[in-house]
Amino acid sequence: MAIGEDPCSMTISLSSREIEIIELVAEGLTNQEIAERLTISKRTVDNHVSNVFTKTGSKNRVALLNWAMDHGKICRDGFNCCTLPPDASDAT
């Protein structure tokens, strides 16, 4: 990172599997439950979660979910969700 570069401006590349893991963490699943849901080993989930923590700079699951909400990676109860533009036929 260059001197004076804002770390928030860096693009973080997450795989589709890592996004899926974040979504399952957001559902409140443990690593073991995620492994069972995805039919992969718990160790693989542990590795994915660790990689996501490293990439996002998160130190725990709460910080990860805050990061994911702030960056539009997850949507919870209609908050922070992308919305479609209003239908042109609705305009009067």
PDB file of C-alpha atoms in Angstrom:
ATOM      1  CA  MET A   1       0.000   0.000   0.000  1.00  0.00           C
ATOM      2  CA  ALA A   2       1.330   3.413  -0.928  1.00  0.00           C
ATOM      3  CA  ILE A   3       1.911   6.090   1.681  1.00  0.00           C
ATOM      4  CA  GLY A   4      -1.293   8.026   2.268  1.00  0.00           C
ATOM      5  CA  GLU A   5      -3.424   5.451   0.435  1.00  0.00           C
ATOM      6  CA  ASP A   6      -6.788   4.895   2.059  1.00  0.00           C
ATOM      7  CA  PRO A   7      -7.198   1.164   2.824  1.00  0.00           C
ATOM      8  CA  CYS A   8     -10.972   1.533   2.371  1.00  0.00           C
ATOM      9  CA  SER A   9     -10.458   2.524  -1.249  1.00  0.00           C
ATOM     10  CA  MET A  10      -8.737  -0.752  -2.097  1.00  0.00           C
ATOM     11  CA  THR A  11     -10.804  -3.288  -3.992  1.00  0.00           C
ATOM     12  CA  ILE A  12     -11.071  -6.563  -2.135  1.00  0.00           C
ATOM     13  CA  SER A  13     -11.530  -9.603  -4.324  1.00  0.00           C
ATOM     14  CA  LEU A  14     -13.680 -12.304  -2.761  1.00  0.00           C
ATOM     15  CA  SER A  15     -14.517 -15.575  -4.467  1.00  0.00           C
ATOM     16  CA  SER A  16     -18.110 -16.677  -4.876  1.00  0.00           C
ATOM     17  CA  ARG A  17     -17.450 -19.342  -2.216  1.00  0.00           C
ATOM     18  CA  GLU A  18     -16.150 -16.688   0.201  1.00  0.00           C
ATOM     19  CA  ILE A  19     -19.290 -14.601  -0.372  1.00  0.00           C
ATOM     20  CA  GLU A  20     -21.372 -17.725   0.249  1.00  0.00           C
ATOM     21  CA  ILE A  21     -19.474 -18.322   3.499  1.00  0.00           C
ATOM     22  CA  ILE A  22     -20.125 -14.720   4.607  1.00  0.00           C
ATOM     23  CA  GLU A  23     -23.840 -15.150   3.878  1.00  0.00           C
ATOM     24  CA  LEU A  24     -23.948 -18.330   5.984  1.00  0.00           C
ATOM     25  CA  VAL A  25     -22.047 -16.633   8.813  1.00  0.00           C
ATOM     26  CA  ALA A  26     -24.695 -13.889   8.608  1.00  0.00           C
ATOM     27  CA  GLU A  27     -27.365 -16.566   9.110  1.00  0.00           C
ATOM     28  CA  GLY A  28     -25.661 -17.371  12.407  1.00  0.00           C
ATOM     29  CA  LEU A  29     -24.262 -20.752  11.396  1.00  0.00           C
ATOM     30  CA  THR A  30     -21.160 -22.152  13.039  1.00  0.00           C
ATOM     31  CA  ASN A  31     -18.269 -23.359  10.911  1.00  0.00           C
ATOM     32  CA  GLN A  32     -19.406 -26.953  11.513  1.00  0.00           C
ATOM     33  CA  GLU A  33     -22.954 -26.116  10.386  1.00  0.00           C
ATOM     34  CA  ILE A  34     -21.615 -24.328   7.304  1.00  0.00           C
ATOM     35  CA  ALA A  35     -19.510 -27.393   6.473  1.00  0.00           C
ATOM     36  CA  GLU A  36     -22.549 -29.641   6.746  1.00  0.00           C
ATOM     37  CA  ARG A  37     -24.695 -27.301   4.635  1.00  0.00           C
ATOM     38  CA  LEU A  38     -22.065 -27.090   1.881  1.00  0.00           C
ATOM     39  CA  THR A  39     -20.947 -30.721   2.242  1.00  0.00           C
ATOM     40  CA  ILE A  40     -17.324 -29.729   2.724  1.00  0.00           C
ATOM     41  CA  SER A  41     -14.997 -30.298   5.668  1.00  0.00           C
ATOM     42  CA  LYS A  42     -15.015 -28.026   8.692  1.00  0.00           C
ATOM     43  CA  ARG A  43     -11.312 -27.428   8.110  1.00  0.00           C
ATOM     44  CA  THR A  44     -12.092 -26.073   4.631  1.00  0.00           C
ATOM     45  CA  VAL A  45     -14.663 -23.721   6.163  1.00  0.00           C
ATOM     46  CA  ASP A  46     -12.128 -22.684   8.810  1.00  0.00           C
ATOM     47  CA  ASN A  47      -9.699 -21.829   5.999  1.00  0.00           C
ATOM     48  CA  HIS A  48     -12.315 -19.846   4.053  1.00  0.00           C
ATOM     49  CA  VAL A  49     -13.315 -17.876   7.164  1.00  0.00           C
ATOM     50  CA  SER A  50      -9.676 -17.180   7.989  1.00  0.00           C
ATOM     51  CA  ASN A  51      -9.006 -16.007   4.423  1.00  0.00           C
ATOM     52  CA  VAL A  52     -12.058 -13.721   4.516  1.00  0.00           C
ATOM     53  CA  PHE A  53     -10.926 -12.268   7.867  1.00  0.00           C
ATOM     54  CA  THR A  54      -7.508 -11.551   6.349  1.00  0.00           C
ATOM     55  CA  LYS A  55      -8.863 -10.038   3.124  1.00  0.00           C
ATOM     56  CA  THR A  56     -11.360  -7.793   4.916  1.00  0.00           C
ATOM     57  CA  GLY A  57      -9.202  -6.934   7.926  1.00  0.00           C
ATOM     58  CA  SER A  58     -11.879  -8.332  10.240  1.00  0.00           C
ATOM     59  CA  LYS A  59     -10.871  -9.790  13.585  1.00  0.00           C
ATOM     60  CA  ASN A  60     -14.109 -11.610  14.357  1.00  0.00           C
ATOM     61  CA  ARG A  61     -17.508 -12.554  12.937  1.00  0.00           C
ATOM     62  CA  VAL A  62     -19.214  -9.371  14.087  1.00  0.00           C
ATOM     63  CA  ALA A  63     -16.565  -7.195  12.425  1.00  0.00           C
ATOM     64  CA  LEU A  64     -16.846  -9.332   9.280  1.00  0.00           C
ATOM     65  CA  LEU A  65     -20.606  -8.845   9.101  1.00  0.00           C
ATOM     66  CA  ASN A  66     -20.237  -5.107   9.667  1.00  0.00           C
ATOM     67  CA  TRP A  67     -17.715  -5.009   6.817  1.00  0.00           C
ATOM     68  CA  ALA A  68     -20.007  -7.063   4.584  1.00  0.00           C
ATOM     69  CA  MET A  69     -22.976  -4.763   5.277  1.00  0.00           C
ATOM     70  CA  ASP A  70     -20.869  -1.637   4.684  1.00  0.00           C
ATOM     71  CA  HIS A  71     -19.636  -3.017   1.357  1.00  0.00           C
ATOM     72  CA  GLY A  72     -22.989  -4.348   0.106  1.00  0.00           C
ATOM     73  CA  LYS A  73     -21.991  -8.004   0.295  1.00  0.00           C
ATOM     74  CA  ILE A  74     -24.969  -9.005   2.439  1.00  0.00           C
ATOM     75  CA  CYS A  75     -28.461  -7.695   2.939  1.00  0.00           C
ATOM     76  CA  ARG A  76     -30.322  -8.057   6.223  1.00  0.00           C
ATOM     77  CA  ASP A  77     -34.053  -7.440   6.618  1.00  0.00           C
ATOM     78  CA  GLY A  78     -34.194  -4.989   3.734  1.00  0.00           C
ATOM     79  CA  PHE A  79     -31.398  -2.824   5.153  1.00  0.00           C
ATOM     80  CA  ASN A  80     -28.494  -1.929   2.910  1.00  0.00           C
ATOM     81  CA  CYS A  81     -30.006  -3.720  -0.063  1.00  0.00           C
ATOM     82  CA  CYS A  82     -29.823  -2.659  -3.658  1.00  0.00           C
ATOM     83  CA  THR A  83     -33.199  -1.595  -4.965  1.00  0.00           C
ATOM     84  CA  LEU A  84     -34.418  -1.581  -8.514  1.00  0.00           C
ATOM     85  CA  PRO A  85     -35.265   1.800 -10.019  1.00  0.00           C
ATOM     86  CA  PRO A  86     -38.984   2.555  -9.979  1.00  0.00           C
ATOM     87  CA  ASP A  87     -40.942   1.296 -12.960  1.00  0.00           C
ATOM     88  CA  ALA A  88     -41.346   4.049 -15.557  1.00  0.00           C
ATOM     89  CA  SER A  89     -45.099   3.348 -15.657  1.00  0.00           C
ATOM     90  CA  ASP A  90     -45.282   4.396 -11.960  1.00  0.00           C
ATOM     91  CA  ALA A  91     -44.148   7.945 -12.779  1.00  0.00           C
ATOM     92  CA  THR A  92     -46.889  10.523 -13.055  1.00  0.00           C
TER      93      THR A  92
END
